[in-house]
Amino acid sequence: MGTVMIRCPRTGRAIPTGIVSDRIEFRRKAVFIGRTYCAACRAEHEFFAREAWVDELDSRTASEAA
Ligand SMILES: [Zn+2]
């Protein structure tokens, strides 16, 4: 599981959408449009699933801890 991230079109920064999903599960959701508040430029952005990715921080830290 990880946080769904998008690239802010104004600042180019990666911002979390607040959606948590599994990477494989997320790819199955071929088309959806989301809306998230962007802290980088203090505006709402619409995004398509294909523009987003899942940042699986948990799996990375878990493997390092083990
Ligand atoms: Zn933004």
PDB file of N, CA, C and O and ligand atoms in Angstrom:
ATOM      1  N   MET A   1       0.843  -1.199   0.000  1.00  0.00           N
ATOM      2  CA  MET A   1       0.000   0.000   0.000  1.00  0.00           C
ATOM      3  C   MET A   1       0.875   1.243   0.000  1.00  0.00           C
ATOM      4  O   MET A   1       1.979   1.257   0.532  1.00  0.00           O
ATOM      5  N   GLY A   2       0.375   2.297  -0.607  1.00  0.00           N
ATOM      6  CA  GLY A   2       1.120   3.540  -0.643  1.00  0.00           C
ATOM      7  C   GLY A   2       0.195   4.708  -0.913  1.00  0.00           C
ATOM      8  O   GLY A   2      -1.004   4.543  -1.132  1.00  0.00           O
ATOM      9  N   THR A   3       0.780   5.876  -0.908  1.00  0.00           N
ATOM     10  CA  THR A   3       0.020   7.091  -1.153  1.00  0.00           C
ATOM     11  C   THR A   3       0.048   7.432  -2.637  1.00  0.00           C
ATOM     12  O   THR A   3       1.097   7.399  -3.262  1.00  0.00           O
ATOM     13  N   VAL A   4      -1.123   7.735  -3.178  1.00  0.00           N
ATOM     14  CA  VAL A   4      -1.212   8.150  -4.575  1.00  0.00           C
ATOM     15  C   VAL A   4      -0.696   9.582  -4.693  1.00  0.00           C
ATOM     16  O   VAL A   4      -1.143  10.474  -3.974  1.00  0.00           O
ATOM     17  N   MET A   5       0.281   9.767  -5.580  1.00  0.00           N
ATOM     18  CA  MET A   5       0.939  11.051  -5.757  1.00  0.00           C
ATOM     19  C   MET A   5       0.650  11.610  -7.145  1.00  0.00           C
ATOM     20  O   MET A   5       0.451  10.867  -8.103  1.00  0.00           O
ATOM     21  N   ILE A   6       0.657  12.916  -7.252  1.00  0.00           N
ATOM     22  CA  ILE A   6       0.586  13.557  -8.569  1.00  0.00           C
ATOM     23  C   ILE A   6       1.663  14.637  -8.647  1.00  0.00           C
ATOM     24  O   ILE A   6       2.196  15.074  -7.634  1.00  0.00           O
ATOM     25  N   ARG A   7       1.972  15.038  -9.872  1.00  0.00           N
ATOM     26  CA  ARG A   7       2.926  16.115 -10.086  1.00  0.00           C
ATOM     27  C   ARG A   7       2.150  17.420 -10.217  1.00  0.00           C
ATOM     28  O   ARG A   7       1.247  17.534 -11.038  1.00  0.00           O
ATOM     29  N   CYS A   8       2.493  18.397  -9.405  1.00  0.00           N
ATOM     30  CA  CYS A   8       1.824  19.688  -9.468  1.00  0.00           C
ATOM     31  C   CYS A   8       2.175  20.379 -10.785  1.00  0.00           C
ATOM     32  O   CYS A   8       3.347  20.550 -11.103  1.00  0.00           O
ATOM     33  N   PRO A   9       1.160  20.745 -11.584  1.00  0.00           N
ATOM     34  CA  PRO A   9       1.432  21.354 -12.890  1.00  0.00           C
ATOM     35  C   PRO A   9       2.059  22.743 -12.796  1.00  0.00           C
ATOM     36  O   PRO A   9       2.659  23.224 -13.755  1.00  0.00           O
ATOM     37  N   ARG A  10       1.929  23.382 -11.675  1.00  0.00           N
ATOM     38  CA  ARG A  10       2.469  24.747 -11.529  1.00  0.00           C
ATOM     39  C   ARG A  10       3.874  24.754 -10.966  1.00  0.00           C
ATOM     40  O   ARG A  10       4.738  25.490 -11.413  1.00  0.00           O
ATOM     41  N   THR A  11       4.113  23.935  -9.935  1.00  0.00           N
ATOM     42  CA  THR A  11       5.419  23.960  -9.274  1.00  0.00           C
ATOM     43  C   THR A  11       6.290  22.772  -9.661  1.00  0.00           C
ATOM     44  O   THR A  11       7.487  22.782  -9.405  1.00  0.00           O
ATOM     45  N   GLY A  12       5.692  21.729 -10.254  1.00  0.00           N
ATOM     46  CA  GLY A  12       6.446  20.548 -10.638  1.00  0.00           C
ATOM     47  C   GLY A  12       6.784  19.647  -9.461  1.00  0.00           C
ATOM     48  O   GLY A  12       7.519  18.679  -9.609  1.00  0.00           O
ATOM     49  N   ARG A  13       6.228  19.966  -8.313  1.00  0.00           N
ATOM     50  CA  ARG A  13       6.513  19.167  -7.120  1.00  0.00           C
ATOM     51  C   ARG A  13       5.558  17.992  -7.015  1.00  0.00           C
ATOM     52  O   ARG A  13       4.415  18.072  -7.439  1.00  0.00           O
ATOM     53  N   ALA A  14       6.051  16.910  -6.431  1.00  0.00           N
ATOM     54  CA  ALA A  14       5.209  15.745  -6.166  1.00  0.00           C
ATOM     55  C   ALA A  14       4.377  16.022  -4.929  1.00  0.00           C
ATOM     56  O   ALA A  14       4.916  16.381  -3.888  1.00  0.00           O
ATOM     57  N   ILE A  15       3.077  15.874  -5.065  1.00  0.00           N
ATOM     58  CA  ILE A  15       2.211  16.135  -3.925  1.00  0.00           C
ATOM     59  C   ILE A  15       1.305  14.931  -3.666  1.00  0.00           C
ATOM     60  O   ILE A  15       0.836  14.284  -4.596  1.00  0.00           O
ATOM     61  N   PRO A  16       1.084  14.608  -2.389  1.00  0.00           N
ATOM     62  CA  PRO A  16       0.208  13.490  -2.048  1.00  0.00           C
ATOM     63  C   PRO A  16      -1.261  13.860  -2.214  1.00  0.00           C
ATOM     64  O   PRO A  16      -1.664  14.975  -1.883  1.00  0.00           O
ATOM     65  N   THR A  17      -2.043  12.932  -2.763  1.00  0.00           N
ATOM     66  CA  THR A  17      -3.470  13.197  -2.973  1.00  0.00           C
ATOM     67  C   THR A  17      -4.294  12.832  -1.743  1.00  0.00           C
ATOM     68  O   THR A  17      -5.455  13.181  -1.672  1.00  0.00           O
ATOM     69  N   GLY A  18      -3.677  12.109  -0.830  1.00  0.00           N
ATOM     70  CA  GLY A  18      -4.409  11.648   0.337  1.00  0.00           C
ATOM     71  C   GLY A  18      -5.117  10.325   0.110  1.00  0.00           C
ATOM     72  O   GLY A  18      -5.719   9.767   1.012  1.00  0.00           O
ATOM     73  N   ILE A  19      -5.010   9.820  -1.142  1.00  0.00           N
ATOM     74  CA  ILE A  19      -5.598   8.517  -1.466  1.00  0.00           C
ATOM     75  C   ILE A  19      -4.548   7.443  -1.213  1.00  0.00           C
ATOM     76  O   ILE A  19      -3.403   7.580  -1.635  1.00  0.00           O
ATOM     77  N   VAL A  20      -4.940   6.408  -0.511  1.00  0.00           N
ATOM     78  CA  VAL A  20      -4.037   5.297  -0.259  1.00  0.00           C
ATOM     79  C   VAL A  20      -4.507   4.110  -1.081  1.00  0.00           C
ATOM     80  O   VAL A  20      -5.680   3.748  -1.068  1.00  0.00           O
ATOM     81  N   SER A  21      -3.569   3.515  -1.837  1.00  0.00           N
ATOM     82  CA  SER A  21      -3.934   2.406  -2.715  1.00  0.00           C
ATOM     83  C   SER A  21      -2.768   1.459  -2.894  1.00  0.00           C
ATOM     84  O   SER A  21      -1.611   1.813  -2.666  1.00  0.00           O
ATOM     85  N   ASP A  22      -3.092   0.269  -3.299  1.00  0.00           N
ATOM     86  CA  ASP A  22      -2.070  -0.695  -3.686  1.00  0.00           C
ATOM     87  C   ASP A  22      -1.665  -0.402  -5.122  1.00  0.00           C
ATOM     88  O   ASP A  22      -2.487  -0.037  -5.937  1.00  0.00           O
ATOM     89  N   ARG A  23      -0.376  -0.560  -5.434  1.00  0.00           N
ATOM     90  CA  ARG A  23       0.121  -0.184  -6.761  1.00  0.00           C
ATOM     91  C   ARG A  23      -0.569  -0.957  -7.886  1.00  0.00           C
ATOM     92  O   ARG A  23      -0.947  -0.396  -8.903  1.00  0.00           O
ATOM     93  N   ILE A  24      -0.747  -2.250  -7.686  1.00  0.00           N
ATOM     94  CA  ILE A  24      -1.364  -3.088  -8.721  1.00  0.00           C
ATOM     95  C   ILE A  24      -2.853  -2.767  -8.825  1.00  0.00           C
ATOM     96  O   ILE A  24      -3.412  -2.656  -9.913  1.00  0.00           O
ATOM     97  N   GLU A  25      -3.469  -2.608  -7.686  1.00  0.00           N
ATOM     98  CA  GLU A  25      -4.895  -2.271  -7.649  1.00  0.00           C
ATOM     99  C   GLU A  25      -5.140  -0.933  -8.336  1.00  0.00           C
ATOM    100  O   GLU A  25      -6.094  -0.762  -9.089  1.00  0.00           O
ATOM    101  N   PHE A  26      -4.252  -0.002  -8.118  1.00  0.00           N
ATOM    102  CA  PHE A  26      -4.388   1.335  -8.689  1.00  0.00           C
ATOM    103  C   PHE A  26      -4.326   1.296 -10.213  1.00  0.00           C
ATOM    104  O   PHE A  26      -5.054   1.996 -10.901  1.00  0.00           O
ATOM    105  N   ARG A  27      -3.444   0.452 -10.759  1.00  0.00           N
ATOM    106  CA  ARG A  27      -3.301   0.335 -12.213  1.00  0.00           C
ATOM    107  C   ARG A  27      -4.541  -0.264 -12.866  1.00  0.00           C
ATOM    108  O   ARG A  27      -4.789  -0.053 -14.041  1.00  0.00           O
ATOM    109  N   ARG A  28      -5.292  -1.039 -12.105  1.00  0.00           N
ATOM    110  CA  ARG A  28      -6.532  -1.639 -12.628  1.00  0.00           C
ATOM    111  C   ARG A  28      -7.605  -0.573 -12.825  1.00  0.00           C
ATOM    112  O   ARG A  28      -8.470  -0.698 -13.677  1.00  0.00           O
ATOM    113  N   LYS A  29      -7.552   0.435 -12.012  1.00  0.00           N
ATOM    114  CA  LYS A  29      -8.505   1.537 -12.155  1.00  0.00           C
ATOM    115  C   LYS A  29      -8.041   2.403 -13.321  1.00  0.00           C
ATOM    116  O   LYS A  29      -7.440   3.456 -13.140  1.00  0.00           O
ATOM    117  N   ALA A  30      -8.291   1.912 -14.504  1.00  0.00           N
ATOM    118  CA  ALA A  30      -7.714   2.489 -15.714  1.00  0.00           C
ATOM    119  C   ALA A  30      -7.996   3.984 -15.842  1.00  0.00           C
ATOM    120  O   ALA A  30      -7.085   4.763 -16.094  1.00  0.00           O
ATOM    121  N   VAL A  31      -9.244   4.357 -15.670  1.00  0.00           N
ATOM    122  CA  VAL A  31      -9.589   5.763 -15.868  1.00  0.00           C
ATOM    123  C   VAL A  31     -10.387   6.283 -14.672  1.00  0.00           C
ATOM    124  O   VAL A  31     -11.430   5.758 -14.333  1.00  0.00           O
ATOM    125  N   PHE A  32      -9.836   7.271 -14.033  1.00  0.00           N
ATOM    126  CA  PHE A  32     -10.640   8.043 -13.099  1.00  0.00           C
ATOM    127  C   PHE A  32     -10.034   9.424 -12.974  1.00  0.00           C
ATOM    128  O   PHE A  32      -8.848   9.628 -13.221  1.00  0.00           O
ATOM    129  N   ILE A  33     -10.845  10.357 -12.620  1.00  0.00           N
ATOM    130  CA  ILE A  33     -10.359  11.714 -12.422  1.00  0.00           C
ATOM    131  C   ILE A  33     -10.505  12.048 -10.947  1.00  0.00           C
ATOM    132  O   ILE A  33     -11.557  11.856 -10.361  1.00  0.00           O
ATOM    133  N   GLY A  34      -9.435  12.503 -10.385  1.00  0.00           N
ATOM    134  CA  GLY A  34      -9.447  12.869  -8.982  1.00  0.00           C
ATOM    135  C   GLY A  34      -9.254  14.357  -8.816  1.00  0.00           C
ATOM    136  O   GLY A  34      -8.903  15.071  -9.752  1.00  0.00           O
ATOM    137  N   ARG A  35      -9.477  14.785  -7.610  1.00  0.00           N
ATOM    138  CA  ARG A  35      -9.321  16.191  -7.284  1.00  0.00           C
ATOM    139  C   ARG A  35      -8.600  16.244  -5.945  1.00  0.00           C
ATOM    140  O   ARG A  35      -8.971  15.532  -5.017  1.00  0.00           O
ATOM    141  N   THR A  36      -7.584  17.048  -5.866  1.00  0.00           N
ATOM    142  CA  THR A  36      -6.882  17.141  -4.593  1.00  0.00           C
ATOM    143  C   THR A  36      -6.428  18.564  -4.334  1.00  0.00           C
ATOM    144  O   THR A  36      -6.169  19.328  -5.265  1.00  0.00           O
ATOM    145  N   TYR A  37      -6.328  18.879  -3.069  1.00  0.00           N
ATOM    146  CA  TYR A  37      -5.827  20.191  -2.690  1.00  0.00           C
ATOM    147  C   TYR A  37      -4.305  20.145  -2.692  1.00  0.00           C
ATOM    148  O   TYR A  37      -3.702  19.246  -2.124  1.00  0.00           O
ATOM    149  N   CYS A  38      -3.702  21.098  -3.347  1.00  0.00           N
ATOM    150  CA  CYS A  38      -2.252  21.150  -3.468  1.00  0.00           C
ATOM    151  C   CYS A  38      -1.696  22.187  -2.494  1.00  0.00           C
ATOM    152  O   CYS A  38      -2.017  23.373  -2.589  1.00  0.00           O
ATOM    153  N   ALA A  39      -0.864  21.723  -1.574  1.00  0.00           N
ATOM    154  CA  ALA A  39      -0.271  22.622  -0.581  1.00  0.00           C
ATOM    155  C   ALA A  39       0.821  23.490  -1.202  1.00  0.00           C
ATOM    156  O   ALA A  39       1.156  24.546  -0.684  1.00  0.00           O
ATOM    157  N   ALA A  40       1.377  23.030  -2.326  1.00  0.00           N
ATOM    158  CA  ALA A  40       2.483  23.755  -2.960  1.00  0.00           C
ATOM    159  C   ALA A  40       2.015  25.091  -3.542  1.00  0.00           C
ATOM    160  O   ALA A  40       2.692  26.097  -3.421  1.00  0.00           O
ATOM    161  N   CYS A  41       0.852  25.091  -4.196  1.00  0.00           N
ATOM    162  CA  CYS A  41       0.381  26.345  -4.782  1.00  0.00           C
ATOM    163  C   CYS A  41      -1.013  26.729  -4.271  1.00  0.00           C
ATOM    164  O   CYS A  41      -1.650  27.621  -4.804  1.00  0.00           O
ATOM    165  N   ARG A  42      -1.452  26.045  -3.224  1.00  0.00           N
ATOM    166  CA  ARG A  42      -2.711  26.378  -2.549  1.00  0.00           C
ATOM    167  C   ARG A  42      -3.888  26.477  -3.507  1.00  0.00           C
ATOM    168  O   ARG A  42      -4.618  27.477  -3.537  1.00  0.00           O
ATOM    169  N   ALA A  43      -4.026  25.453  -4.327  1.00  0.00           N
ATOM    170  CA  ALA A  43      -5.139  25.382  -5.261  1.00  0.00           C
ATOM    171  C   ALA A  43      -5.573  23.928  -5.390  1.00  0.00           C
ATOM    172  O   ALA A  43      -4.859  23.022  -4.972  1.00  0.00           O
ATOM    173  N   GLU A  44      -6.733  23.711  -5.996  1.00  0.00           N
ATOM    174  CA  GLU A  44      -7.174  22.354  -6.254  1.00  0.00           C
ATOM    175  C   GLU A  44      -6.743  21.958  -7.654  1.00  0.00           C
ATOM    176  O   GLU A  44      -6.837  22.746  -8.595  1.00  0.00           O
ATOM    177  N   HIS A  45      -6.249  20.726  -7.783  1.00  0.00           N
ATOM    178  CA  HIS A  45      -5.864  20.213  -9.089  1.00  0.00           C
ATOM    179  C   HIS A  45      -6.727  19.012  -9.420  1.00  0.00           C
ATOM    180  O   HIS A  45      -6.968  18.177  -8.562  1.00  0.00           O
ATOM    181  N   GLU A  46      -7.137  18.926 -10.676  1.00  0.00           N
ATOM    182  CA  GLU A  46      -7.760  17.708 -11.171  1.00  0.00           C
ATOM    183  C   GLU A  46      -6.671  16.862 -11.800  1.00  0.00           C
ATOM    184  O   GLU A  46      -5.742  17.385 -12.406  1.00  0.00           O
ATOM    185  N   PHE A  47      -6.782  15.574 -11.644  1.00  0.00           N
ATOM    186  CA  PHE A  47      -5.765  14.696 -12.227  1.00  0.00           C
ATOM    187  C   PHE A  47      -6.396  13.415 -12.733  1.00  0.00           C
ATOM    188  O   PHE A  47      -7.442  12.985 -12.253  1.00  0.00           O
ATOM    189  N   PHE A  48      -5.744  12.823 -13.721  1.00  0.00           N
ATOM    190  CA  PHE A  48      -6.151  11.535 -14.248  1.00  0.00           C
ATOM    191  C   PHE A  48      -5.299  10.446 -13.602  1.00  0.00           C
ATOM    192  O   PHE A  48      -4.162  10.696 -13.208  1.00  0.00           O
ATOM    193  N   ALA A  49      -5.866   9.277 -13.514  1.00  0.00           N
ATOM    194  CA  ALA A  49      -5.152   8.153 -12.894  1.00  0.00           C
ATOM    195  C   ALA A  49      -3.825   7.893 -13.586  1.00  0.00           C
ATOM    196  O   ALA A  49      -2.832   7.564 -12.948  1.00  0.00           O
ATOM    197  N   ARG A  50      -3.777   8.071 -14.898  1.00  0.00           N
ATOM    198  CA  ARG A  50      -2.531   7.769 -15.619  1.00  0.00           C
ATOM    199  C   ARG A  50      -1.439   8.800 -15.336  1.00  0.00           C
ATOM    200  O   ARG A  50      -0.277   8.559 -15.630  1.00  0.00           O
ATOM    201  N   GLU A  51      -1.810   9.939 -14.768  1.00  0.00           N
ATOM    202  CA  GLU A  51      -0.815  10.952 -14.399  1.00  0.00           C
ATOM    203  C   GLU A  51      -0.283  10.726 -12.986  1.00  0.00           C
ATOM    204  O   GLU A  51       0.689  11.342 -12.576  1.00  0.00           O
ATOM    205  N   ALA A  52      -0.959   9.862 -12.277  1.00  0.00           N
ATOM    206  CA  ALA A  52      -0.616   9.646 -10.870  1.00  0.00           C
ATOM    207  C   ALA A  52       0.190   8.363 -10.696  1.00  0.00           C
ATOM    208  O   ALA A  52       0.236   7.517 -11.573  1.00  0.00           O
ATOM    209  N   TRP A  53       0.840   8.275  -9.557  1.00  0.00           N
ATOM    210  CA  TRP A  53       1.566   7.047  -9.230  1.00  0.00           C
ATOM    211  C   TRP A  53       1.451   6.792  -7.743  1.00  0.00           C
ATOM    212  O   TRP A  53       1.081   7.683  -6.981  1.00  0.00           O
ATOM    213  N   VAL A  54       1.775   5.547  -7.365  1.00  0.00           N
ATOM    214  CA  VAL A  54       1.680   5.164  -5.958  1.00  0.00           C
ATOM    215  C   VAL A  54       3.076   5.157  -5.360  1.00  0.00           C
ATOM    216  O   VAL A  54       3.973   4.483  -5.854  1.00  0.00           O
ATOM    217  N   ASP A  55       3.258   5.931  -4.333  1.00  0.00           N
ATOM    218  CA  ASP A  55       4.531   6.004  -3.635  1.00  0.00           C
ATOM    219  C   ASP A  55       4.476   5.066  -2.441  1.00  0.00           C
ATOM    220  O   ASP A  55       3.875   5.387  -1.431  1.00  0.00           O
ATOM    221  N   GLU A  56       5.099   3.900  -2.595  1.00  0.00           N
ATOM    222  CA  GLU A  56       5.013   2.883  -1.554  1.00  0.00           C
ATOM    223  C   GLU A  56       6.168   3.024  -0.569  1.00  0.00           C
ATOM    224  O   GLU A  56       7.136   2.275  -0.618  1.00  0.00           O
ATOM    225  N   LEU A  57       6.065   3.981   0.312  1.00  0.00           N
ATOM    226  CA  LEU A  57       7.101   4.230   1.308  1.00  0.00           C
ATOM    227  C   LEU A  57       7.200   3.073   2.308  1.00  0.00           C
ATOM    228  O   LEU A  57       8.286   2.718   2.736  1.00  0.00           O
ATOM    229  N   ASP A  58       6.063   2.496   2.642  1.00  0.00           N
ATOM    230  CA  ASP A  58       6.018   1.455   3.663  1.00  0.00           C
ATOM    231  C   ASP A  58       6.832   0.230   3.268  1.00  0.00           C
ATOM    232  O   ASP A  58       7.575  -0.294   4.068  1.00  0.00           O
ATOM    233  N   SER A  59       6.719  -0.186   2.004  1.00  0.00           N
ATOM    234  CA  SER A  59       7.439  -1.379   1.555  1.00  0.00           C
ATOM    235  C   SER A  59       8.946  -1.143   1.580  1.00  0.00           C
ATOM    236  O   SER A  59       9.730  -2.034   1.825  1.00  0.00           O
ATOM    237  N   ARG A  60       9.345   0.100   1.277  1.00  0.00           N
ATOM    238  CA  ARG A  60      10.764   0.430   1.263  1.00  0.00           C
ATOM    239  C   ARG A  60      11.354   0.365   2.673  1.00  0.00           C
ATOM    240  O   ARG A  60      12.369  -0.248   2.907  1.00  0.00           O
ATOM    241  N   THR A  61      10.690   1.015   3.632  1.00  0.00           N
ATOM    242  CA  THR A  61      11.191   1.058   4.995  1.00  0.00           C
ATOM    243  C   THR A  61      11.101  -0.323   5.656  1.00  0.00           C
ATOM    244  O   THR A  61      11.952  -0.680   6.448  1.00  0.00           O
ATOM    245  N   ALA A  62      10.088  -1.093   5.286  1.00  0.00           N
ATOM    246  CA  ALA A  62       9.902  -2.414   5.873  1.00  0.00           C
ATOM    247  C   ALA A  62      11.044  -3.340   5.491  1.00  0.00           C
ATOM    248  O   ALA A  62      11.573  -4.070   6.320  1.00  0.00           O
ATOM    249  N   SER A  63      11.478  -3.269   4.230  1.00  0.00           N
ATOM    250  CA  SER A  63      12.559  -4.147   3.785  1.00  0.00           C
ATOM    251  C   SER A  63      13.889  -3.741   4.422  1.00  0.00           C
ATOM    252  O   SER A  63      14.759  -4.566   4.664  1.00  0.00           O
ATOM    253  N   GLU A  64      14.037  -2.450   4.682  1.00  0.00           N
ATOM    254  CA  GLU A  64      15.266  -1.982   5.310  1.00  0.00           C
ATOM    255  C   GLU A  64      15.332  -2.399   6.777  1.00  0.00           C
ATOM    256  O   GLU A  64      16.387  -2.751   7.293  1.00  0.00           O
ATOM    257  N   ALA A  65      14.186  -2.382   7.438  1.00  0.00           N
ATOM    258  CA  ALA A  65      14.120  -2.745   8.844  1.00  0.00           C
ATOM    259  C   ALA A  65      14.389  -4.228   9.038  1.00  0.00           C
ATOM    260  O   ALA A  65      15.010  -4.625  10.011  1.00  0.00           O
ATOM    261  N   ALA A  66      13.956  -5.042   8.086  1.00  0.00           N
ATOM    262  CA  ALA A  66      14.150  -6.501   8.178  1.00  0.00           C
ATOM    263  C   ALA A  66      15.571  -6.883   7.789  1.00  0.00           C
ATOM    264  O   ALA A  66      16.438  -7.071   8.549  1.00  0.00           O
TER     265      ALA A  66
HETATM  266 ZN    ZN B   1      -0.134  22.742  -7.300  1.00  0.00          ZN
END
